[in-house]
Coordinates of C-alpha atoms and ligand atoms in Angstrom, one line a residue:
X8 CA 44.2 -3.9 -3.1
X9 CA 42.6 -6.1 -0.8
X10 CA 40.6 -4.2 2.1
X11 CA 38.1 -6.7 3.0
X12 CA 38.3 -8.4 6.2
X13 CA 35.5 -11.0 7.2
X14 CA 36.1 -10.7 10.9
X15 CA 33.8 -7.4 11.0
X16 CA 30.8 -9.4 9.7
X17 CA 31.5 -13.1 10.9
X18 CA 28.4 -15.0 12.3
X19 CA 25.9 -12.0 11.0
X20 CA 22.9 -12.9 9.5
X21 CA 24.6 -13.8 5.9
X22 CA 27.0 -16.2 7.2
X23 CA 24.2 -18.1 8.7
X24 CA 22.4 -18.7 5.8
X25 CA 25.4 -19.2 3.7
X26 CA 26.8 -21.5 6.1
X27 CA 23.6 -23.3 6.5
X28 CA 22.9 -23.6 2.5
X29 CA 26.4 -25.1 2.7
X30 CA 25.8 -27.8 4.9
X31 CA 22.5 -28.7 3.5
X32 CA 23.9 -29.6 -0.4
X33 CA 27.2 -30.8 1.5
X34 CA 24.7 -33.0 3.3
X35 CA 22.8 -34.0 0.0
X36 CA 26.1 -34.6 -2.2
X37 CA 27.7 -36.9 0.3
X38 CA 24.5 -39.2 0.7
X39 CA 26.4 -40.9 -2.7
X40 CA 29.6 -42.7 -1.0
X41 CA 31.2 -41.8 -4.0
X42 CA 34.3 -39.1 -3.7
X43 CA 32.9 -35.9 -4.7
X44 CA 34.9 -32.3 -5.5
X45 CA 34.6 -29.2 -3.2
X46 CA 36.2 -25.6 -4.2
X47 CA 35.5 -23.1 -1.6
X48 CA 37.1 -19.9 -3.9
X49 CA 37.2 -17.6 -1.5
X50 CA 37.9 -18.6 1.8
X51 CA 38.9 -16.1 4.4
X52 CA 40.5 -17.1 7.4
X53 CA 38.6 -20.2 8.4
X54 CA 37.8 -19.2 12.0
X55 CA 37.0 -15.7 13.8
X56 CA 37.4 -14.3 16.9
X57 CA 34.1 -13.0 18.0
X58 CA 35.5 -10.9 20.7
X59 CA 37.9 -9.5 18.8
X60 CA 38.4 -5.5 18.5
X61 CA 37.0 -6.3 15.0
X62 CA 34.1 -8.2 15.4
X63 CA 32.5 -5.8 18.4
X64 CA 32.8 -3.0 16.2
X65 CA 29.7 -3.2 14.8
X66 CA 28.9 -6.7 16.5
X67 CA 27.6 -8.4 13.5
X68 CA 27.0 -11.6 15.3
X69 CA 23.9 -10.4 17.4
X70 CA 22.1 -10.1 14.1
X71 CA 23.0 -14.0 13.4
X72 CA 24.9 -16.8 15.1
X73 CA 24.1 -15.1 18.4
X74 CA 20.4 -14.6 18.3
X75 CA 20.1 -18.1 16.9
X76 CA 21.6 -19.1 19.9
X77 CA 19.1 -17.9 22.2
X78 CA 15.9 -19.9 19.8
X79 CA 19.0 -23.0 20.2
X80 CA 16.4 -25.4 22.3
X81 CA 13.5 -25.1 20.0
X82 CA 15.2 -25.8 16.3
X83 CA 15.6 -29.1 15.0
X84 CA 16.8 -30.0 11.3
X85 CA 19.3 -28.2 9.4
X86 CA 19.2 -25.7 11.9
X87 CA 19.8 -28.2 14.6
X88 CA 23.0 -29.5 12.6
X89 CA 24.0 -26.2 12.4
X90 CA 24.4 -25.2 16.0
X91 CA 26.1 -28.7 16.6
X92 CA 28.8 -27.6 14.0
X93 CA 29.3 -24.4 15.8
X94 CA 28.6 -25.0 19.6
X95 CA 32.3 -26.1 19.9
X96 CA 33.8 -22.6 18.2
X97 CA 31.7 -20.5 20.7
X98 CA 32.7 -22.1 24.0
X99 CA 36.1 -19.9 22.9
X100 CA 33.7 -17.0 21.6
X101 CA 34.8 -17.9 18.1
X102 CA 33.1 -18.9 14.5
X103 CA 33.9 -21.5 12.4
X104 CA 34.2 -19.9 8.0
X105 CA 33.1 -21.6 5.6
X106 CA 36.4 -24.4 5.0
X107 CA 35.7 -25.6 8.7
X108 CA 31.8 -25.8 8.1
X109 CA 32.6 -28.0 4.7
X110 CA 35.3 -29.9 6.6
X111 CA 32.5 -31.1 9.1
X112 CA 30.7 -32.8 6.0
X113 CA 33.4 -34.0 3.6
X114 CA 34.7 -37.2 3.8
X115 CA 38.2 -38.4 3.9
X116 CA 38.0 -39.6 0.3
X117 CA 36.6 -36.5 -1.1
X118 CA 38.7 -34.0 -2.7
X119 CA 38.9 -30.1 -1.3
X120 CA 40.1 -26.9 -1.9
X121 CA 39.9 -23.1 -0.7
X122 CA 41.8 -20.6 -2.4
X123 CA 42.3 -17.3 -0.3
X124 CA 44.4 -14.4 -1.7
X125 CA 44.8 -11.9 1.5
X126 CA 47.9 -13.1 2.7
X127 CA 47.1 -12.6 6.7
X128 CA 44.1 -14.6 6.1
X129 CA 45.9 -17.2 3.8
X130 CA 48.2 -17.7 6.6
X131 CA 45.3 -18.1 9.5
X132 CA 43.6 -20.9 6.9
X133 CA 46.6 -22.8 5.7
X134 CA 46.6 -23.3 9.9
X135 CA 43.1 -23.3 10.7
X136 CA 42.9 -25.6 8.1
X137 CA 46.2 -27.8 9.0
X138 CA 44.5 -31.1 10.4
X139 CA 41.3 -30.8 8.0
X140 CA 40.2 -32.0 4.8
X141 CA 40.5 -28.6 3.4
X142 CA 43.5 -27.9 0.9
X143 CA 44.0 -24.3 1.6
X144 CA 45.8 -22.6 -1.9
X145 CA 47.2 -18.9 -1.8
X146 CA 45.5 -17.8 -5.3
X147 CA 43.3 -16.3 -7.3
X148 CA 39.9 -18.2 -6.5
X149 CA 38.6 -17.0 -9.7
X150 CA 41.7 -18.3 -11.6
X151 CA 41.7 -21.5 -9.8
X152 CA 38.1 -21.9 -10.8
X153 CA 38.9 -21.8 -14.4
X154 CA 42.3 -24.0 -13.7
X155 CA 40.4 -26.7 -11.7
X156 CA 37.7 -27.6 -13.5
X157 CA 36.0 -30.1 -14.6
X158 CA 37.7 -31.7 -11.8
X159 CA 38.4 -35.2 -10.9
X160 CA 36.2 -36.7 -9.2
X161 CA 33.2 -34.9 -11.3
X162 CA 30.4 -34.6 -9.2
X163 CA 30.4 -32.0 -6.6
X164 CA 30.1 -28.3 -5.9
X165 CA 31.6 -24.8 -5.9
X166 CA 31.1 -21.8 -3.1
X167 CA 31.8 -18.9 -4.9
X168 CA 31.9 -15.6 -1.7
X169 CA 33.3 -12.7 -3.0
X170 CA 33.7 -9.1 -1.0
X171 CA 32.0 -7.7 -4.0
X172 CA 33.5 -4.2 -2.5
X173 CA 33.8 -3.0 -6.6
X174 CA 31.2 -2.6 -8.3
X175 CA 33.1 -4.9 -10.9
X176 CA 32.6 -8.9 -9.0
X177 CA 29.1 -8.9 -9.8
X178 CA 30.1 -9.0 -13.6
X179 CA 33.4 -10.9 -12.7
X180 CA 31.3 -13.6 -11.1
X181 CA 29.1 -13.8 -14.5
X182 CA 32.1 -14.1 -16.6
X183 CA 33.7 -16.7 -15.0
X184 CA 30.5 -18.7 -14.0
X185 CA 30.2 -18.5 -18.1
X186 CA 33.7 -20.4 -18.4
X187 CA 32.8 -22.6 -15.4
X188 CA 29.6 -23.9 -16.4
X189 CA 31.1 -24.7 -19.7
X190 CA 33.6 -26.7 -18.2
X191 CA 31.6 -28.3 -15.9
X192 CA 27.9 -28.3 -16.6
X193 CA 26.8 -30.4 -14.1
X194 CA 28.7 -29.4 -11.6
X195 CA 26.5 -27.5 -8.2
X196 CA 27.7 -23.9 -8.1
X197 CA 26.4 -21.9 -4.8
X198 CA 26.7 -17.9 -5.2
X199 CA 26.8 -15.8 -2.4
X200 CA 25.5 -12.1 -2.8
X201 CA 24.2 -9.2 -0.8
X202 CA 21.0 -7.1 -0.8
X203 CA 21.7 -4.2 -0.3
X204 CA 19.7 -0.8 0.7
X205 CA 18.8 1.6 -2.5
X206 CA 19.8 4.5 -0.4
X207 CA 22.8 4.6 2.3
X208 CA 23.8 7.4 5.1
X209 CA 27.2 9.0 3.0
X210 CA 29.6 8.5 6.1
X211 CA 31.6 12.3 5.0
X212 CA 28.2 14.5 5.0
X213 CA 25.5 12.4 6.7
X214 CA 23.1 13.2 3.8
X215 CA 21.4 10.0 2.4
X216 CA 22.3 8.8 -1.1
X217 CA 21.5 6.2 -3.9
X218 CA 23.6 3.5 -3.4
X219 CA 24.3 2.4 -7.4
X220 CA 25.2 -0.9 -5.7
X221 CA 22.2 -2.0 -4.6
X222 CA 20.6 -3.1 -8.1
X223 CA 23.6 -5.0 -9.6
X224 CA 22.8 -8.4 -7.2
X225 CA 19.7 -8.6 -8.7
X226 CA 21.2 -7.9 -12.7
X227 CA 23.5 -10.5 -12.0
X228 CA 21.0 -13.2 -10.8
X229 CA 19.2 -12.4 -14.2
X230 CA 22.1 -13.5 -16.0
X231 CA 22.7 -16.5 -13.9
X232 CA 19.6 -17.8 -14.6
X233 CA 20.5 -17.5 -18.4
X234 CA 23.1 -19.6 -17.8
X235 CA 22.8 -23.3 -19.6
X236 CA 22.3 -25.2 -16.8
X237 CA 19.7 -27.4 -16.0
X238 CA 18.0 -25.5 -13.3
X239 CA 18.9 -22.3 -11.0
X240 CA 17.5 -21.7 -7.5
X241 CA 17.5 -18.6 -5.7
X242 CA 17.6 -18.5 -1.7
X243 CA 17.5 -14.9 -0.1
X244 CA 17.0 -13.7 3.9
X245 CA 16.8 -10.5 5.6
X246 CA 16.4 -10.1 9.1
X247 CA 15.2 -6.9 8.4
X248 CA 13.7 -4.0 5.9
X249 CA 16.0 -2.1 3.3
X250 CA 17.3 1.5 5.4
X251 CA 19.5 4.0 4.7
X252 CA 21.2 3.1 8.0
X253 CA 21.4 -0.8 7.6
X254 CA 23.3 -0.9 4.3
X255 CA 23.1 -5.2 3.7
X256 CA 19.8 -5.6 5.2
X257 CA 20.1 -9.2 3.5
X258 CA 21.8 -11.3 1.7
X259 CA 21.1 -14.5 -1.0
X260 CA 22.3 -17.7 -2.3
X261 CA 22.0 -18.4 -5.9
X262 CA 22.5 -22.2 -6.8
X263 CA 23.3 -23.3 -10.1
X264 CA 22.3 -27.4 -10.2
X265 CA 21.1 -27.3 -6.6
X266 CA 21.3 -31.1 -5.5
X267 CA 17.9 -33.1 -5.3
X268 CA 14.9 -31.7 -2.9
X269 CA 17.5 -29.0 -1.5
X270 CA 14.8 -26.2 -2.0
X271 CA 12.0 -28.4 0.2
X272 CA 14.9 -28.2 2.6
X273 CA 15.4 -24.5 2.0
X274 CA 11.6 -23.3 2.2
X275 CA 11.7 -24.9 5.7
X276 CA 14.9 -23.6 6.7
X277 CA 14.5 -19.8 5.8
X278 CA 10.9 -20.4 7.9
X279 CA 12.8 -21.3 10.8
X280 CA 15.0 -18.3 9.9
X281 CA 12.3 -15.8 9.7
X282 CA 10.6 -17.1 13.2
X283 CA 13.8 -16.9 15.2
X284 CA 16.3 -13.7 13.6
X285 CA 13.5 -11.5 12.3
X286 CA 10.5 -11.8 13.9
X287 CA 8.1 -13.0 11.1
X288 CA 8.5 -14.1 7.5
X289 CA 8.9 -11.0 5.3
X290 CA 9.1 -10.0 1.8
X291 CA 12.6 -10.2 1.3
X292 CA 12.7 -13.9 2.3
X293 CA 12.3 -16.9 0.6
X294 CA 13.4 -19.9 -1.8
X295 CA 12.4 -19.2 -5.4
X296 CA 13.2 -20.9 -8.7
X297 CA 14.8 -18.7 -11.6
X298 CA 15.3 -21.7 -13.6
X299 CA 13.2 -25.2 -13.5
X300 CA 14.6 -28.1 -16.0
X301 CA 11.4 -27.8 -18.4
X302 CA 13.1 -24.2 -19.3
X303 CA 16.2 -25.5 -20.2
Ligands
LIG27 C1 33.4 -12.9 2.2 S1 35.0 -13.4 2.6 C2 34.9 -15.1 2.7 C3 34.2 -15.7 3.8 C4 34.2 -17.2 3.8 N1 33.8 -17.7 2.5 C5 33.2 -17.7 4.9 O1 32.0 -17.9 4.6 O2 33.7 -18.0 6.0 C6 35.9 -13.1 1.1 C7 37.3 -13.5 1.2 O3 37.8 -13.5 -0.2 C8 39.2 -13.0 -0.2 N2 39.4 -12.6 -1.6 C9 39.1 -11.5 -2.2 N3 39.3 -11.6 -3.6 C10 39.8 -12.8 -3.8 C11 40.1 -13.6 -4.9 N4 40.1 -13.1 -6.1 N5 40.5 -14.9 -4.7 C12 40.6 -15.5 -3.5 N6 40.2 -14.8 -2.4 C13 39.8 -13.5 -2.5 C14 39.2 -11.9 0.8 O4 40.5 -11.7 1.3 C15 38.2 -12.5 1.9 O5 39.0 -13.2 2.9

Protein backbone atom coordinates (compact mmCIF):
# COMPACT_ATOMS: atom_id res chain seq x y z
CA UNK A 1 0.00 0.00 0.00
CA UNK A 2 1.28 3.27 -0.72
CA UNK A 3 1.07 5.70 2.42
CA UNK A 4 3.79 8.08 1.63
CA UNK A 5 2.96 11.47 0.72
CA UNK A 6 5.82 14.04 -0.08
CA UNK A 7 3.68 17.16 0.60
CA UNK A 8 4.47 16.69 4.53
CA UNK A 9 8.19 17.06 4.02
CA UNK A 10 8.47 19.25 0.64
CA UNK A 11 11.16 21.97 0.76
CA UNK A 12 12.68 20.49 4.26
CA UNK A 13 16.19 20.26 4.54
CA UNK A 14 16.56 16.88 2.36
CA UNK A 15 14.88 18.27 -0.56
CA UNK A 16 17.31 21.03 -0.64
CA UNK A 17 20.24 19.12 -0.86
CA UNK A 18 18.68 16.62 -3.08
CA UNK A 19 17.43 19.21 -5.30
CA UNK A 20 20.60 21.02 -5.29
CA UNK A 21 22.90 17.75 -5.98
CA UNK A 22 20.35 17.49 -8.88
CA UNK A 23 21.01 20.54 -10.49
CA UNK A 24 24.66 20.55 -9.96
CA UNK A 25 25.36 16.98 -12.19
CA UNK A 26 22.31 18.14 -14.39
CA UNK A 27 24.43 21.25 -14.78
CA UNK A 28 27.74 19.14 -15.48
CA UNK A 29 26.09 16.54 -17.90
CA UNK A 30 24.58 19.11 -20.12
CA UNK A 31 27.91 21.06 -20.56
CA UNK A 32 28.31 18.18 -23.55
CA UNK A 33 25.60 19.43 -26.27
CA UNK A 34 25.16 15.98 -26.83
CA UNK A 35 21.43 14.45 -25.86
CA UNK A 36 21.83 12.86 -22.62
CA UNK A 37 19.15 10.32 -20.65
CA UNK A 38 17.33 11.37 -17.40
CA UNK A 39 15.09 8.77 -15.16
CA UNK A 40 13.74 10.45 -12.21
CA UNK A 41 12.11 6.76 -10.63
CA UNK A 42 10.26 8.06 -8.22
CA UNK A 43 8.72 11.23 -8.84
CA UNK A 44 5.97 12.41 -6.65
CA UNK A 45 3.78 14.99 -7.63
CA UNK A 46 6.03 17.46 -9.22
CA UNK A 47 4.91 20.64 -7.33
CA UNK A 48 3.65 21.26 -3.58
CA UNK A 49 1.57 23.43 -1.96
CA UNK A 50 3.42 24.81 0.95
CA UNK A 51 0.39 26.17 2.69
CA UNK A 52 -1.40 23.29 2.38
CA UNK A 53 -3.10 21.49 5.48
CA UNK A 54 -0.23 18.99 4.80
CA UNK A 55 2.65 20.81 4.61
CA UNK A 56 1.95 23.15 7.93
CA UNK A 57 1.61 20.05 9.84
CA UNK A 58 4.83 19.75 10.80
CA UNK A 59 6.13 22.72 8.53
CA UNK A 60 9.01 21.02 7.12
CA UNK A 61 9.97 23.91 4.95
CA UNK A 62 11.29 26.18 7.85
CA UNK A 63 13.98 23.66 8.22
CA UNK A 64 14.95 24.09 4.29
CA UNK A 65 13.73 26.11 1.37
CA UNK A 66 12.43 28.70 3.92
CA UNK A 67 15.39 29.41 5.93
CA UNK A 68 17.45 29.43 2.82
CA UNK A 69 15.35 32.07 1.85
CA UNK A 70 16.14 34.44 4.46
CA UNK A 71 20.47 33.87 3.79
CA UNK A 72 18.86 34.47 -0.23
CA UNK A 73 21.09 37.92 -0.73
CA UNK A 74 24.34 36.47 0.50
CA UNK A 75 24.64 33.01 -1.61
CA UNK A 76 25.97 32.88 -4.93
CA UNK A 77 26.86 29.51 -7.00
CA UNK A 78 24.87 26.57 -6.97
CA UNK A 79 23.02 27.94 -4.30
CA UNK A 80 22.34 31.04 -6.13
CA UNK A 81 20.91 28.80 -9.17
CA UNK A 82 18.93 27.15 -6.84
CA UNK A 83 16.81 29.96 -5.46
CA UNK A 84 16.40 31.29 -9.19
CA UNK A 85 14.79 27.82 -9.98
CA UNK A 86 12.53 28.14 -7.10
CA UNK A 87 11.74 31.93 -6.57
CA UNK A 88 8.94 31.58 -9.15
CA UNK A 89 7.07 28.43 -7.21
CA UNK A 90 7.12 30.49 -3.84
CA UNK A 91 5.54 33.75 -5.14
CA UNK A 92 2.34 31.08 -5.03
CA UNK A 93 3.73 29.57 -1.60
CA UNK A 94 4.54 26.42 -3.63
CA UNK A 95 7.76 24.03 -4.39
CA UNK A 96 8.91 22.88 -7.40
CA UNK A 97 9.88 18.30 -7.01
CA UNK A 98 12.37 17.00 -8.43
CA UNK A 99 10.84 16.58 -12.44
CA UNK A 100 10.38 20.47 -12.49
CA UNK A 101 13.99 21.14 -10.96
CA UNK A 102 15.49 18.55 -13.90
CA UNK A 103 13.08 20.19 -16.38
CA UNK A 104 14.92 23.59 -15.65
CA UNK A 105 18.24 21.95 -16.92
CA UNK A 106 17.35 19.45 -19.64
CA UNK A 107 17.42 20.45 -22.99
CA UNK A 108 14.84 19.98 -25.63
CA UNK A 109 16.88 17.19 -27.29
CA UNK A 110 17.47 15.20 -24.20
CA UNK A 111 15.46 12.37 -23.34
CA UNK A 112 13.32 12.19 -19.80
CA UNK A 113 11.37 10.18 -17.67
CA UNK A 114 9.72 9.99 -14.09
CA UNK A 115 7.86 7.13 -13.17
CA UNK A 116 5.37 7.73 -10.16
CA UNK A 117 3.11 4.86 -8.82
CA UNK A 118 0.55 6.73 -6.28
CA UNK A 119 -2.03 7.34 -8.51
CA UNK A 120 -3.18 10.97 -6.94
CA UNK A 121 0.30 12.01 -7.42
CA UNK A 122 0.66 10.34 -10.94
CA UNK A 123 -2.20 12.40 -11.90
CA UNK A 124 -0.71 15.92 -10.32
CA UNK A 125 2.69 14.98 -12.44
CA UNK A 126 1.37 13.84 -15.67
CA UNK A 127 -0.14 17.76 -15.29
CA UNK A 128 2.47 19.43 -13.54
CA UNK A 129 4.51 17.90 -15.94
CA UNK A 130 2.21 18.65 -19.17
CA UNK A 131 4.26 21.47 -20.98
CA UNK A 132 7.80 20.12 -19.70
CA UNK A 133 10.50 17.94 -20.89
CA UNK A 134 9.55 15.47 -18.32
CA UNK A 135 7.75 12.16 -19.61
CA UNK A 136 5.76 11.34 -16.62
CA UNK A 137 5.00 7.10 -16.67
CA UNK A 138 2.50 5.53 -14.05
CA UNK A 139 4.86 2.46 -12.99
CA UNK A 140 6.98 0.80 -11.08
CA UNK A 141 10.26 3.08 -11.00
CA UNK A 142 12.14 0.14 -10.01
CA UNK A 143 10.78 -1.87 -12.85
CA UNK A 144 11.29 0.82 -15.33
CA UNK A 145 14.80 1.01 -14.24
CA UNK A 146 15.55 -2.43 -15.18
CA UNK A 147 13.22 -1.95 -18.51
CA UNK A 148 14.97 1.25 -19.57
CA UNK A 149 18.33 0.69 -19.46
CA UNK A 150 21.02 1.10 -21.02
CA UNK A 151 19.05 3.67 -22.61
CA UNK A 152 19.46 5.56 -25.84
CA UNK A 153 21.18 8.13 -25.73
CA UNK A 154 23.82 6.45 -23.19
CA UNK A 155 25.23 9.07 -21.29
CA UNK A 156 23.24 10.44 -18.54
CA UNK A 157 21.86 9.89 -15.07
CA UNK A 158 19.41 8.21 -12.69
CA UNK A 159 17.58 9.78 -9.33
CA UNK A 160 16.67 7.00 -7.52
CA UNK A 161 14.07 8.74 -4.08
CA UNK A 162 12.38 6.16 -2.44
CA UNK A 163 9.92 6.53 0.77
CA UNK A 164 12.09 3.88 2.24
CA UNK A 165 8.86 3.54 4.88
CA UNK A 166 9.88 -0.59 4.99
CA UNK A 167 12.61 -1.56 6.18
CA UNK A 168 12.87 -3.60 2.87
CA UNK A 169 13.94 -0.35 -0.02
CA UNK A 170 17.27 -0.15 1.43
CA UNK A 171 17.97 -3.80 0.14
CA UNK A 172 15.53 -3.18 -2.84
CA UNK A 173 17.59 -0.29 -3.91
CA UNK A 174 20.89 -2.66 -3.69
CA UNK A 175 19.35 -5.21 -5.78
CA UNK A 176 18.28 -3.30 -8.45
CA UNK A 177 21.33 -0.86 -8.45
CA UNK A 178 23.13 -4.53 -8.93
CA UNK A 179 21.03 -5.08 -12.28
CA UNK A 180 21.40 -1.41 -13.18
CA UNK A 181 24.93 -0.91 -13.02
CA UNK A 182 25.27 -4.06 -15.05
CA UNK A 183 23.29 -2.71 -17.67
CA UNK A 184 24.60 0.52 -17.70
CA UNK A 185 28.02 0.88 -16.09
CA UNK A 186 28.68 4.16 -16.94
CA UNK A 187 25.75 5.53 -16.38
CA UNK A 188 25.52 8.48 -13.12
CA UNK A 189 23.18 7.04 -10.55
CA UNK A 190 22.25 9.60 -7.54
CA UNK A 191 20.70 7.80 -4.29
CA UNK A 192 18.77 9.53 -2.02
CA UNK A 193 18.65 8.25 1.72
CA UNK A 194 17.83 9.37 5.18
CA UNK A 195 19.80 9.55 8.46
CA UNK A 196 17.93 8.78 10.74
CA UNK A 197 17.99 9.06 14.80
CA UNK A 198 19.14 5.55 16.73
CA UNK A 199 16.37 6.20 19.19
CA UNK A 200 12.74 7.77 18.38
CA UNK A 201 9.83 9.07 20.85
CA UNK A 202 7.27 5.61 20.25
CA UNK A 203 4.09 7.93 19.29
CA UNK A 204 1.53 5.04 21.46
CA UNK A 205 3.54 5.19 24.94
CA UNK A 206 5.90 8.21 24.64
CA UNK A 207 8.83 5.97 25.97
CA UNK A 208 11.96 6.35 23.76
CA UNK A 209 13.03 3.34 21.59
CA UNK A 210 15.82 2.05 19.16
CA UNK A 211 14.82 2.86 15.93
CA UNK A 212 16.18 -0.55 13.86
CA UNK A 213 16.02 1.83 10.92
CA UNK A 214 18.47 4.01 11.65
CA UNK A 215 21.59 1.66 10.73
CA UNK A 216 20.36 0.22 7.43
CA UNK A 217 21.32 3.82 5.29
CA UNK A 218 24.62 3.39 6.30
CA UNK A 219 24.71 -0.88 5.42
CA UNK A 220 23.40 -0.02 2.24
CA UNK A 221 26.05 2.72 1.31
CA UNK A 222 28.62 -0.13 2.18
CA UNK A 223 27.33 -2.17 -0.51
CA UNK A 224 27.05 0.63 -2.94
CA UNK A 225 30.39 1.25 -2.79
CA UNK A 226 31.04 -2.50 -3.72
CA UNK A 227 29.36 -1.96 -6.59
CA UNK A 228 31.73 -2.11 -9.99
CA UNK A 229 31.74 1.17 -10.83
CA UNK A 230 34.34 3.41 -11.40
CA UNK A 231 34.06 5.56 -8.39
CA UNK A 232 31.20 6.26 -5.63
CA UNK A 233 30.77 9.65 -3.76
CA UNK A 234 28.88 10.17 -0.75
CA UNK A 235 27.17 13.61 0.09
CA UNK A 236 25.30 13.82 3.51
CA UNK A 237 23.68 17.14 5.58
CA UNK A 238 21.95 17.60 8.78
CA UNK A 239 20.81 20.67 9.98
CA UNK A 240 20.96 19.28 13.17
CA UNK A 241 22.15 16.53 15.87
CA UNK A 242 20.55 12.88 15.95
CA UNK A 243 17.36 13.09 18.84
CA UNK A 244 14.77 11.03 19.85
CA UNK A 245 12.35 13.82 18.92
CA UNK A 246 13.81 14.77 15.40
CA UNK A 247 13.57 11.28 13.72
CA UNK A 248 15.55 12.37 10.08
CA UNK A 249 17.85 14.71 11.54
CA UNK A 250 19.60 14.33 7.97
CA UNK A 251 19.67 13.01 4.93
CA UNK A 252 22.50 11.87 2.04
CA UNK A 253 23.15 11.53 -1.57
CA UNK A 254 25.12 8.62 -2.72
CA UNK A 255 26.43 9.01 -6.40
CA UNK A 256 27.49 6.24 -8.33
CA UNK A 257 29.84 7.83 -11.47
CA UNK A 258 29.40 11.31 -10.08
CA UNK A 259 30.10 13.65 -13.27
CA UNK A 260 33.64 15.46 -13.35
CA UNK A 261 34.71 17.95 -10.33
CA UNK A 262 30.98 17.52 -8.94
CA UNK A 263 32.45 16.82 -5.37
CA UNK A 264 34.69 20.31 -5.53
CA UNK A 265 31.25 21.57 -6.19
CA UNK A 266 29.73 19.64 -3.41
CA UNK A 267 32.38 20.41 -0.54
CA UNK A 268 31.48 24.14 -1.26
CA UNK A 269 27.90 23.69 -1.48
CA UNK A 270 27.25 21.67 1.89
CA UNK A 271 29.64 24.75 3.34
CA UNK A 272 27.26 27.20 2.29
CA UNK A 273 24.61 24.67 3.69
CA UNK A 274 26.08 24.42 7.06
CA UNK A 275 26.58 28.44 7.37
CA UNK A 276 22.98 29.26 6.48
CA UNK A 277 20.40 26.07 7.77
CA UNK A 278 22.51 24.85 10.74
CA UNK A 279 24.47 27.25 12.18
CA UNK A 280 28.00 25.81 11.70
CA UNK A 281 29.52 22.86 9.84
CA UNK A 282 28.98 19.71 11.95
CA UNK A 283 29.81 16.13 12.01
CA UNK A 284 27.18 14.88 10.16
CA UNK A 285 28.06 16.94 7.09
CA UNK A 286 30.09 16.60 4.38
CA UNK A 287 31.27 15.19 0.77
CA UNK A 288 33.27 12.01 1.19
CA UNK A 289 34.53 9.37 -1.34
CA UNK A 290 33.53 5.60 -0.69
CA UNK A 291 35.05 4.73 -3.94
CA UNK A 292 38.07 6.64 -5.94
CA UNK A 293 38.88 5.05 -9.61
CA UNK A 294 42.40 3.65 -8.30
CA UNK A 295 40.09 1.12 -6.18
CA UNK A 296 38.27 -0.07 -8.92
C1 LIG B 1 10.28 10.88 -1.70
S1 LIG B 1 8.93 10.95 -2.76
C2 LIG B 1 9.60 11.62 -4.24
C3 LIG B 1 9.99 13.06 -4.18
C4 LIG B 1 10.57 13.58 -5.47
N1 LIG B 1 11.61 12.72 -5.99
C5 LIG B 1 11.12 14.98 -5.28
O1 LIG B 1 12.31 15.11 -4.95
O2 LIG B 1 10.38 15.94 -5.47
C6 LIG B 1 8.72 9.27 -3.22
C7 LIG B 1 7.58 9.04 -4.21
O3 LIG B 1 7.72 7.72 -4.73
C8 LIG B 1 6.43 7.15 -4.92
N2 LIG B 1 6.65 5.70 -4.98
C9 LIG B 1 6.76 4.81 -3.95
N3 LIG B 1 7.13 3.59 -4.42
C10 LIG B 1 7.28 3.73 -5.78
C11 LIG B 1 7.70 2.87 -6.82
N4 LIG B 1 8.04 1.59 -6.57
N5 LIG B 1 7.76 3.35 -8.08
C12 LIG B 1 7.43 4.65 -8.36
N6 LIG B 1 7.03 5.52 -7.40
C13 LIG B 1 6.97 5.07 -6.14
C14 LIG B 1 5.62 7.68 -3.77
O4 LIG B 1 4.24 7.66 -4.08
C15 LIG B 1 6.19 9.12 -3.62
O5 LIG B 1 5.42 10.02 -4.38
Amino acid sequence: MLSYQHVYHAGNHADVLKHITLMSMLKKLTVKSKPMFYLDTHAGSGVYHLNSEQALKNSEANTGIKNLNDSANHLEGLIADYLTVVAPYQQSSQYPGSPMIADELLRDHDTAFACELHPQAFNELQSNSKHSIIKAQNRNGFEALKAMLPPSPNRGMVLIDPPYENAEEYTQVLEQMKVAVKRWPIGSYAIWYPLLSPQRVDYKSGEIVANPKAKLSKLMLASLAELPVKSVLNVYFSPSSPSPNTGMYGSGMCILNPPWQLAEELEELIQQLCSCLSGDANEYCGVSWLKTEAQK
